[in-house]
Short mmCIF file of C-alpha atoms and ligand atoms in Angstrom, two decimals:
data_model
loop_
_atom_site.label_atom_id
_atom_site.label_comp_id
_atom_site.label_asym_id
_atom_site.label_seq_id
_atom_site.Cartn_x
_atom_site.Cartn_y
_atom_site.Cartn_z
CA UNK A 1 47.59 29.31 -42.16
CA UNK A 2 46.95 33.25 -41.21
CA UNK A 3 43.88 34.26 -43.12
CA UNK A 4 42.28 37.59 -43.17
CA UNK A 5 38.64 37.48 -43.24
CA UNK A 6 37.18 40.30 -44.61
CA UNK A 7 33.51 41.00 -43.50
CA UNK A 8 34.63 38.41 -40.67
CA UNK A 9 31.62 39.39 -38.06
CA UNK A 10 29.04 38.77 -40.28
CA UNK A 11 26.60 35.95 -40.47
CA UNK A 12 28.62 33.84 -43.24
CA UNK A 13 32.20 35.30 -42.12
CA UNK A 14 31.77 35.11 -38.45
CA UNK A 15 30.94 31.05 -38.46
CA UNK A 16 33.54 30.52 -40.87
CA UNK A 17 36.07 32.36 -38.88
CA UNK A 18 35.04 29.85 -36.36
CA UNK A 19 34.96 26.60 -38.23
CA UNK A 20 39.26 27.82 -39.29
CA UNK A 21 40.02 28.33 -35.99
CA UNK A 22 38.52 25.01 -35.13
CA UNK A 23 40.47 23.14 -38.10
CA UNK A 24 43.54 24.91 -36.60
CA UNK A 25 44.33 28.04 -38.58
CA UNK A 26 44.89 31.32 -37.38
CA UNK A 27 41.67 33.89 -38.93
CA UNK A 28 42.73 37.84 -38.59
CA UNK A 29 38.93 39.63 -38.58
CA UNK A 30 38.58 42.85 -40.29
CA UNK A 31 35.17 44.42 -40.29
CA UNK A 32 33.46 48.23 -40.15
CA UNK A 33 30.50 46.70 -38.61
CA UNK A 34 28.03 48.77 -40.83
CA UNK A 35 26.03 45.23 -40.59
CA UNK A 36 27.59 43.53 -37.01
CA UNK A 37 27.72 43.38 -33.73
CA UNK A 38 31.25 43.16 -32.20
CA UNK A 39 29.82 40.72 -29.60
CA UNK A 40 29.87 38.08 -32.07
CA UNK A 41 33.58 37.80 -31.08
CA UNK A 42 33.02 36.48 -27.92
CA UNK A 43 30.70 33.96 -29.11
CA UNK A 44 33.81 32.80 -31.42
CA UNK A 45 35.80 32.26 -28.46
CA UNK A 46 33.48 30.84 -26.63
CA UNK A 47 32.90 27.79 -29.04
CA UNK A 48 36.31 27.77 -31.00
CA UNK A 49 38.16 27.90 -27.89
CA UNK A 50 39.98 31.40 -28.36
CA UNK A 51 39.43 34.46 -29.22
CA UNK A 52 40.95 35.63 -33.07
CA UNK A 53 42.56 38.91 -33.38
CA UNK A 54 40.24 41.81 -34.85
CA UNK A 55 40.61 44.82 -36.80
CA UNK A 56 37.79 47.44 -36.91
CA UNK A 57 38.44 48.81 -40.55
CA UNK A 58 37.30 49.68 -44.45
CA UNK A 59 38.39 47.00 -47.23
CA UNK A 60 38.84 50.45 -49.28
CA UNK A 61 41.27 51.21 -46.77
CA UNK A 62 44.49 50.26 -49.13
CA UNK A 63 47.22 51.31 -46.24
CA UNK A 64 45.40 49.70 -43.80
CA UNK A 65 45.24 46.45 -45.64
CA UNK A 66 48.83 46.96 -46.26
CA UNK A 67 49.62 47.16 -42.77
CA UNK A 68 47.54 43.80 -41.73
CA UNK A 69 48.60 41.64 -44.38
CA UNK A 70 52.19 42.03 -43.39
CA UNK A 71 52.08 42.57 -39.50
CA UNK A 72 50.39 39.27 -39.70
CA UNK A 73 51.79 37.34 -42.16
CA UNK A 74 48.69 36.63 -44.31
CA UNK A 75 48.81 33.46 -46.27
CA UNK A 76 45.43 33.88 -48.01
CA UNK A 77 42.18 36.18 -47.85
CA UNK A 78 38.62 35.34 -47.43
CA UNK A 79 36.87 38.13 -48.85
CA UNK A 80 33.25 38.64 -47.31
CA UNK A 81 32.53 42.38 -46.72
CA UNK A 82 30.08 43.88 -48.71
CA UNK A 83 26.69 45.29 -49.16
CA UNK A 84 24.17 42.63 -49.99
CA UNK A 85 20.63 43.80 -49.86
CA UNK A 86 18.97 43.62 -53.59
CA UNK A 87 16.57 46.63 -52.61
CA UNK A 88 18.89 48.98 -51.17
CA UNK A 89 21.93 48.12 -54.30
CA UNK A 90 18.74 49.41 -56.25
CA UNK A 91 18.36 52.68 -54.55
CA UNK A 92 21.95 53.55 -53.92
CA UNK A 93 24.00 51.75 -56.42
CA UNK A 94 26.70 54.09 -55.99
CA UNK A 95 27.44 52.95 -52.37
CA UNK A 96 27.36 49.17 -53.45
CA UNK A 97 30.29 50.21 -56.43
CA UNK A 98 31.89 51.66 -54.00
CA UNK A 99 31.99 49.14 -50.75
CA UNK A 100 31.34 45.76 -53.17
CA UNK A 101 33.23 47.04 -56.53
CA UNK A 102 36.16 49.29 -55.07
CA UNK A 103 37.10 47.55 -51.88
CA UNK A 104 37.49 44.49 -53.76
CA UNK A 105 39.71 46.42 -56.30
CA UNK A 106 41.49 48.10 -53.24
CA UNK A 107 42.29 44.63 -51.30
CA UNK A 108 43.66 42.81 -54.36
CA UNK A 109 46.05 46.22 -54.68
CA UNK A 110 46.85 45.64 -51.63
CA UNK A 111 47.08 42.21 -51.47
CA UNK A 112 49.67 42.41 -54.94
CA UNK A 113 51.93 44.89 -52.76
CA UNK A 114 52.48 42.91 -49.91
CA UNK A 115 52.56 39.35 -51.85
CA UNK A 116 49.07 37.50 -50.87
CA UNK A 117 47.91 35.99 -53.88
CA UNK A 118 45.59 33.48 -52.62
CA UNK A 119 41.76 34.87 -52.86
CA UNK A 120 38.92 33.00 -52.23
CA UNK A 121 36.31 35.39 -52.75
CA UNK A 122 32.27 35.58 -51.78
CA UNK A 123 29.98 35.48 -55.16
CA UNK A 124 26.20 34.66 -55.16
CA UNK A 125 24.30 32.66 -57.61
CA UNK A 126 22.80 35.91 -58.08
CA UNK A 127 25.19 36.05 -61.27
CA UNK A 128 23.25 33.86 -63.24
CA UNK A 129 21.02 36.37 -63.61
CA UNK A 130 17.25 35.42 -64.31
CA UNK A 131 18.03 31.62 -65.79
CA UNK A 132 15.01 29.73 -66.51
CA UNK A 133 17.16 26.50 -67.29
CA UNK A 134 17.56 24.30 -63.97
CA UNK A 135 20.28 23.18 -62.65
CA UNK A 136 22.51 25.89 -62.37
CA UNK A 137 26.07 24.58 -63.48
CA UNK A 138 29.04 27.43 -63.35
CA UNK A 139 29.22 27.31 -67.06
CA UNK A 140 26.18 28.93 -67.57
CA UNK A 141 25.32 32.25 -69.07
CA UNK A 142 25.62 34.76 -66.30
CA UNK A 143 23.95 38.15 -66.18
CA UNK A 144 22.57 40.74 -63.21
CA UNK A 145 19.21 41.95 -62.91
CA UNK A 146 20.63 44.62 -59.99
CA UNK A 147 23.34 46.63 -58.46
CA UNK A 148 23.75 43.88 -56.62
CA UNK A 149 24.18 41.24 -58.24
CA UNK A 150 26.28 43.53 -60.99
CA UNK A 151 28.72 44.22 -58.51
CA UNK A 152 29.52 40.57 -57.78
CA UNK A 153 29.37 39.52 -61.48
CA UNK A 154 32.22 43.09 -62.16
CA UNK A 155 34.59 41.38 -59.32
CA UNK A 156 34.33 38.26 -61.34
CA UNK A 157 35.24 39.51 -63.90
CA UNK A 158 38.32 41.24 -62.25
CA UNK A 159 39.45 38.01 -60.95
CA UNK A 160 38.95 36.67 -64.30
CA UNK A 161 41.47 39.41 -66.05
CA UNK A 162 43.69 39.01 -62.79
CA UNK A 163 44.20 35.20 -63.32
CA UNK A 164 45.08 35.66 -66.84
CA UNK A 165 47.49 38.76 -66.38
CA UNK A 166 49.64 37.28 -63.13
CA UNK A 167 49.71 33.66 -63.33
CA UNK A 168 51.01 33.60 -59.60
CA UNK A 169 47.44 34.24 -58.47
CA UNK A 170 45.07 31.51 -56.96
CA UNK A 171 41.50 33.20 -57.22
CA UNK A 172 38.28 31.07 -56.13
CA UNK A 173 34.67 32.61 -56.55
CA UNK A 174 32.15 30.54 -54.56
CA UNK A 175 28.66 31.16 -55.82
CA UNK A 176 26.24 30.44 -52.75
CA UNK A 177 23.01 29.39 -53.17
CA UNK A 178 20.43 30.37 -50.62
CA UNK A 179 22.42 30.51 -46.77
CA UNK A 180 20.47 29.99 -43.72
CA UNK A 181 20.52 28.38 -40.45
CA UNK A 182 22.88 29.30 -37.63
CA UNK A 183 25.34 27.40 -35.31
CA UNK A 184 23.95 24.51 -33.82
CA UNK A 185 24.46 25.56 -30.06
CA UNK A 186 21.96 28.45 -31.08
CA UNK A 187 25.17 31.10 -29.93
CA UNK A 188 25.81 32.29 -33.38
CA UNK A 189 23.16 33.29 -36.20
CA UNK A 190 21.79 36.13 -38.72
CA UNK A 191 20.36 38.98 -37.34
CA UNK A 192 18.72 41.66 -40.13
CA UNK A 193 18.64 44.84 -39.41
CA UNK A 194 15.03 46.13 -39.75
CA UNK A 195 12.46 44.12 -41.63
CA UNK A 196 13.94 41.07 -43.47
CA UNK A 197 13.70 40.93 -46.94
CA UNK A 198 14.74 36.97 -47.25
CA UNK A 199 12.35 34.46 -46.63
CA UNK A 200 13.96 31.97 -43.60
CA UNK A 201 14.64 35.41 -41.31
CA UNK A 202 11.31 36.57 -41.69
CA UNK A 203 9.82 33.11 -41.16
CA UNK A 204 11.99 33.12 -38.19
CA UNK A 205 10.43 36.30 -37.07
CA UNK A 206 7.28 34.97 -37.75
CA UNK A 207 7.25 31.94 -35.10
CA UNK A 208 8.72 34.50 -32.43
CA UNK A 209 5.82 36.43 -33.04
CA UNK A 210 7.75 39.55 -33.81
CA UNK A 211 5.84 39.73 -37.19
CA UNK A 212 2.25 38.74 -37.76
CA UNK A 213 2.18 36.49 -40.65
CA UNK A 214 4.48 35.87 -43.76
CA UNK A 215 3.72 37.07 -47.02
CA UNK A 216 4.39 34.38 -49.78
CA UNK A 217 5.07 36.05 -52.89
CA UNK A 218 2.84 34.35 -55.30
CA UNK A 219 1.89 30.80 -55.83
CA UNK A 220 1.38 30.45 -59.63
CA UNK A 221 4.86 30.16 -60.69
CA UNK A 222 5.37 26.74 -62.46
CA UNK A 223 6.33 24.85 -59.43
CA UNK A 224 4.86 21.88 -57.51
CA UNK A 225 2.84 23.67 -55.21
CA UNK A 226 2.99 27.73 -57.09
CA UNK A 227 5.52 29.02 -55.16
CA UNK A 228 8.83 30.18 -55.63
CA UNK A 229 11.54 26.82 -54.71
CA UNK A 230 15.26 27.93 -54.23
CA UNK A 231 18.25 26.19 -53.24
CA UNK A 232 18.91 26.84 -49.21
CA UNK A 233 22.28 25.68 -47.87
CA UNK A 234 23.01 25.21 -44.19
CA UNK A 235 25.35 27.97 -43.27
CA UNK A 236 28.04 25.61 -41.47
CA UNK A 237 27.93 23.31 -44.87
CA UNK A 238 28.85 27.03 -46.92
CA UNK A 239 31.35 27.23 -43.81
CA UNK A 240 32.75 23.93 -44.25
CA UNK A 241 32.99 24.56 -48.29
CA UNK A 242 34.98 27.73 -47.80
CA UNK A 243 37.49 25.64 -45.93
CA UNK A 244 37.64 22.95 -48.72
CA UNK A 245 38.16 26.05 -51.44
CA UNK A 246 40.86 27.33 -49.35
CA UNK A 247 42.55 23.68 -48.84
CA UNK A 248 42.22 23.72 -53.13
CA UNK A 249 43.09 27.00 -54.02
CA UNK A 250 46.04 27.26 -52.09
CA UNK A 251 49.09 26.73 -53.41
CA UNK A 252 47.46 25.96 -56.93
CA UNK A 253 47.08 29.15 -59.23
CA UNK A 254 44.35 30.17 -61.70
CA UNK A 255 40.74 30.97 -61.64
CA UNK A 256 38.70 28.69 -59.60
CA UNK A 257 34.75 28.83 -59.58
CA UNK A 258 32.39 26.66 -57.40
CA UNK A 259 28.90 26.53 -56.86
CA UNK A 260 27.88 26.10 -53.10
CA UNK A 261 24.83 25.11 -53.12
CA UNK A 262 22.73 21.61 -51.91
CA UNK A 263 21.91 20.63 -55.81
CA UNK A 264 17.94 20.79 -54.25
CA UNK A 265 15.20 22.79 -53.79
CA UNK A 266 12.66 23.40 -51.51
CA UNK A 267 9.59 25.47 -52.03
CA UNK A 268 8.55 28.58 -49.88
CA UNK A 269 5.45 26.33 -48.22
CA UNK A 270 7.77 23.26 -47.88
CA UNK A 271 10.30 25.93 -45.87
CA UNK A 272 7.23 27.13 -43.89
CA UNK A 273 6.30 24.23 -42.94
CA UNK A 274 9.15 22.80 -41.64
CA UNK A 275 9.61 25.61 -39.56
CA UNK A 276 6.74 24.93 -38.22
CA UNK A 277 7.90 21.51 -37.50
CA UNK A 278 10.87 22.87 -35.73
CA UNK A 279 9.38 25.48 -33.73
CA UNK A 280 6.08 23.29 -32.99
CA UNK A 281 3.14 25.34 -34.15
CA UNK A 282 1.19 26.66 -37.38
CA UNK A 283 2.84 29.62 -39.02
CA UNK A 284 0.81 31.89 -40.46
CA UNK A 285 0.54 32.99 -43.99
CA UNK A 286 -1.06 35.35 -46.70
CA UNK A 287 -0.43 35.05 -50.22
CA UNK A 288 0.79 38.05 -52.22
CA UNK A 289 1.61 39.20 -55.24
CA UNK A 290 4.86 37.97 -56.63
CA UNK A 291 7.71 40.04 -55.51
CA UNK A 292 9.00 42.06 -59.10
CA UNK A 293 12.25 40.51 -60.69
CA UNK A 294 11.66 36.91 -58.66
CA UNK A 295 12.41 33.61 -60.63
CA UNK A 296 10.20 30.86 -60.04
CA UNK A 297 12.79 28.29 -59.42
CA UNK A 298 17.01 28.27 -58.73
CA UNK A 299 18.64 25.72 -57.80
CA UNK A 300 22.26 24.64 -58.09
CA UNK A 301 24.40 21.88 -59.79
CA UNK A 302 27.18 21.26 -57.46
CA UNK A 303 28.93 18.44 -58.73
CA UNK A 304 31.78 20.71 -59.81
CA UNK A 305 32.62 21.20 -56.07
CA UNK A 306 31.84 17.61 -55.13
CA UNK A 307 34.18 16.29 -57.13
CA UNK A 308 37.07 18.57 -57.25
CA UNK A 309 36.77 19.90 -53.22
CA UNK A 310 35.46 16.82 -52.13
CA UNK A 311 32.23 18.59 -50.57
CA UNK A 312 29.04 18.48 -50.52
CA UNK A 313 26.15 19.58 -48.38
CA UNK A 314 25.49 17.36 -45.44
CA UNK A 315 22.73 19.30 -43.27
CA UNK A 316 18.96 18.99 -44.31
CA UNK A 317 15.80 21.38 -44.28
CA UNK A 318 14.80 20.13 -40.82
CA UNK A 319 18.11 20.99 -39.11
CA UNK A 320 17.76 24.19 -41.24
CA UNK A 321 15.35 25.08 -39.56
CA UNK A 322 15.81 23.62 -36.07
CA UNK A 323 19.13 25.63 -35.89
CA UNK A 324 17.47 29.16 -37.14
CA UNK A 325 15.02 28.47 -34.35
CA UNK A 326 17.65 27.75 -31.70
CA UNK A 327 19.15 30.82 -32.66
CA UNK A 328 15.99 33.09 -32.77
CA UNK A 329 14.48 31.56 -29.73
CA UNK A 330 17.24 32.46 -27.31
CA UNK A 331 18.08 35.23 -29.30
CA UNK A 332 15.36 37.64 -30.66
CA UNK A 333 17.25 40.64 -30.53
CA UNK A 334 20.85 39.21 -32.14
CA UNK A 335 23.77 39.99 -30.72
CA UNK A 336 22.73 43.32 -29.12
CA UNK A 337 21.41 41.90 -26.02
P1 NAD B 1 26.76 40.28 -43.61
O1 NAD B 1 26.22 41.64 -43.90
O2 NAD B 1 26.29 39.59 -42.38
O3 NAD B 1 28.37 40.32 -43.58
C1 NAD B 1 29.11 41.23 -44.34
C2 NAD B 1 30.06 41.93 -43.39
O4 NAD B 1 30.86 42.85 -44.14
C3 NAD B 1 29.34 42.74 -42.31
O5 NAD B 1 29.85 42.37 -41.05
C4 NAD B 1 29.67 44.21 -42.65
O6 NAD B 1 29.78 44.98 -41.49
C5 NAD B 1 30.98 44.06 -43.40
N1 NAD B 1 31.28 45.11 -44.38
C6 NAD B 1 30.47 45.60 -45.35
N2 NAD B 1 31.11 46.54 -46.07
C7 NAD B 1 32.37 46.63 -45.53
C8 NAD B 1 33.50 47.44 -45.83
N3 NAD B 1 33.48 48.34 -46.81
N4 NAD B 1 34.62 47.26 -45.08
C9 NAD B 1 34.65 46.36 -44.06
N5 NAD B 1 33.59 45.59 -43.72
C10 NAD B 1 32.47 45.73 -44.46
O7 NAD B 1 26.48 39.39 -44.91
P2 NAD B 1 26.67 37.81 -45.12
O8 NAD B 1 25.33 37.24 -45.34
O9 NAD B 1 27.57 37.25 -44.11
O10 NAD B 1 27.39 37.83 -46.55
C11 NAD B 1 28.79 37.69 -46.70
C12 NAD B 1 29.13 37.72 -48.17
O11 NAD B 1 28.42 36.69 -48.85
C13 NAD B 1 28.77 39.01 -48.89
O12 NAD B 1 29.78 39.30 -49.82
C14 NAD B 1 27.49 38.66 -49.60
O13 NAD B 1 27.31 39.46 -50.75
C15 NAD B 1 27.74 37.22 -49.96
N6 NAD B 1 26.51 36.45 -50.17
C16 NAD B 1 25.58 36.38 -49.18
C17 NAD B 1 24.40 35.67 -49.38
C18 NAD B 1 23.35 35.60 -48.31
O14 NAD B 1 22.21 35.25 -48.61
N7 NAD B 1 23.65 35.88 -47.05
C19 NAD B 1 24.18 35.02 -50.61
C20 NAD B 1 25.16 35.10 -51.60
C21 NAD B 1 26.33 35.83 -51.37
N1 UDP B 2 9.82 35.01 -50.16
C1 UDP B 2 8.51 35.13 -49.71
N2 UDP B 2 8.25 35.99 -48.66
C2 UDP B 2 9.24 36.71 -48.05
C3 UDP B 2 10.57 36.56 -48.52
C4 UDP B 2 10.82 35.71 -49.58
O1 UDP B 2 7.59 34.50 -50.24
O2 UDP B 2 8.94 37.48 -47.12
C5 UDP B 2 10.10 34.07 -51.27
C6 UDP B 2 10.72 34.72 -52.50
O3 UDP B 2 9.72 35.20 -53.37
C7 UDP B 2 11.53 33.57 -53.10
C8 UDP B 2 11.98 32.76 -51.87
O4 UDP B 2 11.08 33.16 -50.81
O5 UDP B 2 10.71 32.75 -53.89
C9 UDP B 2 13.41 33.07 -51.42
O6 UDP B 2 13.54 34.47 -51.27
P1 UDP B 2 14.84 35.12 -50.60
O7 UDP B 2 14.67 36.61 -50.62
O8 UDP B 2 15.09 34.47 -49.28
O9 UDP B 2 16.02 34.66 -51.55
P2 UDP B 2 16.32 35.00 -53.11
O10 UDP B 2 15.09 35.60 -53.71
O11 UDP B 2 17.46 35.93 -53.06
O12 UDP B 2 16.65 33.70 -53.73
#
């Protein structure tokens, strides 16, 4: 199939642009790089063997959309681009309306015009808002605590409204859990701009020794050992599950919603420690106050995708971990040098 990836040179849309070309389908990249590096292209050809065609551009660029999806004979979207910091969405909701809330609205305008009505779209378990009841299952009660995570839970809802209006539409929300790791050849990873607000990045920074220590934020939730425990999914598994949505959702209309997620969590000093495993020394830490609007625990139920994609996570903590270090090793600086 031709599939557009939107947000296609970022961390998650750059290794599944990689993991379609590899299964033998054609991925169109459209990006503004407001958070990538165009040298992540070559790294696609490098390991997938050629290099896919890219288009420097705004998903709230309607005519522009218009223009890709026929010149290349889209079969089906993967929708990535977006804002995702939780901090920043605070700050400046307007801008993550605008880039997370519009250019959704403005690629599935575009996407009606031309005739593409096969969506599989980026969510976040984010959704479920601040659940205290674990497992997460994708009937749950969903709610946002942030910009953020109100901006993913609006799309849903458009895709909701969109399924039910134009039964010709085949729309799949994939709620990730926690993503992290990098390709296992070290080539490809995530690279934060500035300081990193998520925990594996900053541990990663950590055992480089580009930051001193890591702050864990608080160790009295109700946990096993007091600290926060979340759900953290090897990037190439979410990769491989966004190739198992599209192989569902094609060709089969309706709403579609999946939790990607391991169905297991791991605790901020079990992640810490296996990084320290992987990178072979003692990371240090100081423990902090918790960080404001932080649930104790999330973790997913992904049985739903198990049994009706036929996936399910297949890469543990330790290779977690031994791929981010790969990765930030060779590569402290990301793509720029
Ligand atoms: P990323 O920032 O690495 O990738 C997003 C890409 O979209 C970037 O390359 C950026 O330049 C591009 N982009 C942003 N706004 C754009 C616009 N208006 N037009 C064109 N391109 C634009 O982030 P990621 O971690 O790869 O996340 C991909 C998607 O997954 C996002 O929708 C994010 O909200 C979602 N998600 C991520 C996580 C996570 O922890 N990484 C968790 C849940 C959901
Ligand atoms: N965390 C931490 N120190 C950091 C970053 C994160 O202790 O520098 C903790 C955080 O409180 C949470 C877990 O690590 O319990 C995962 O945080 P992250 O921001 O990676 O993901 P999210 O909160 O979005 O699930």
């Amino acid at each position: 199939m031709n599939i557009l990836v939107t947000g296609g040179t970022g961390y998650i849309g750059s290794l599944t642009s990689l993991r379609l070309l590899e299964a033998g389908h054609r991925p169109v990249l459209l990006d503004n790089l407001c958070n990538s590096h165009p040298a992540v292209l070559d790294r696609i050809a490098t390991l997938g063997g050629s290099r896919p065609q890219f288009v420097q551009g705004d998903v709230r660029d309607r005519a522009l959309l218009e223009r890709v999806l026929a010149e290349a004979q889209i079969d089906a979207v993967i929708h990535f681009a977006a804002l995702k910091a939780v901090g920043e969405s605070v700050a400046q909701p307007l801008a993550y309306y605008d880039n997370n809330v519009n250019g959704t609205l403005a690629l599935l305008h575009a996407m009606q015009t031309v005739g593409v009505r096969n969506l599989v779209f980026s969510s976040s378990a984010t959704v479920y808002g601040a659940a205290e009841q674990m497992p997460l299952y994708e009937d749950a009660p969903l709610s946002a605590t942030n910009p953020y995570g109100q901006s993913k839970l609006m799309v849903e809802h458009m895709l909701a409204d969109l399924a039910v209006a134009d039964p010709r539409w085949s729309l799949t929300a994939l709620r990730y859990f926690n993503p992290v790791g990098a390709h296992p050849s070290g080539l490809m990873g995530e690279h934060p701009q500035g300081v990193p607000n998520n925990l594996m990045p900053y541990i990663a920074q950590v055992a480089v020794g580009q930051r001193a220590s890591l702050r864990v934020f608080g160790n009295t939730y109700p946990t096993p050992d007091g600290t926060g425990v979340r759900d953290f999914i090897h990037v190439m598994d979410l990769a491989d599950g966004h190739l198992a949505a599209l192989q569902h959702g094609v060709g089969r209309p309706g709403l579609h919603v999946f939790n990607l997620g391991s169905g297991q969590g791991h605790s901020v000093l079990e992640v810490l420690a296996a990084f320290g495993q992987a990178c072979g020394k003692n990371l240090p830490f100081d423990i902090v106050p918790p960080r404001p609007g932080d649930v104790a625990s999330s973790w997913a139920d992904p049985r739903r995708a198990r049994e009706m994609l036929g996936w399910h996570t297949t890469r543990s903590l330790a290779d977690m971990c031994a791929d981010t270090w790969r990765w930030q090793s060779t590569h402290p600086q990301g793509y720029s040098v």
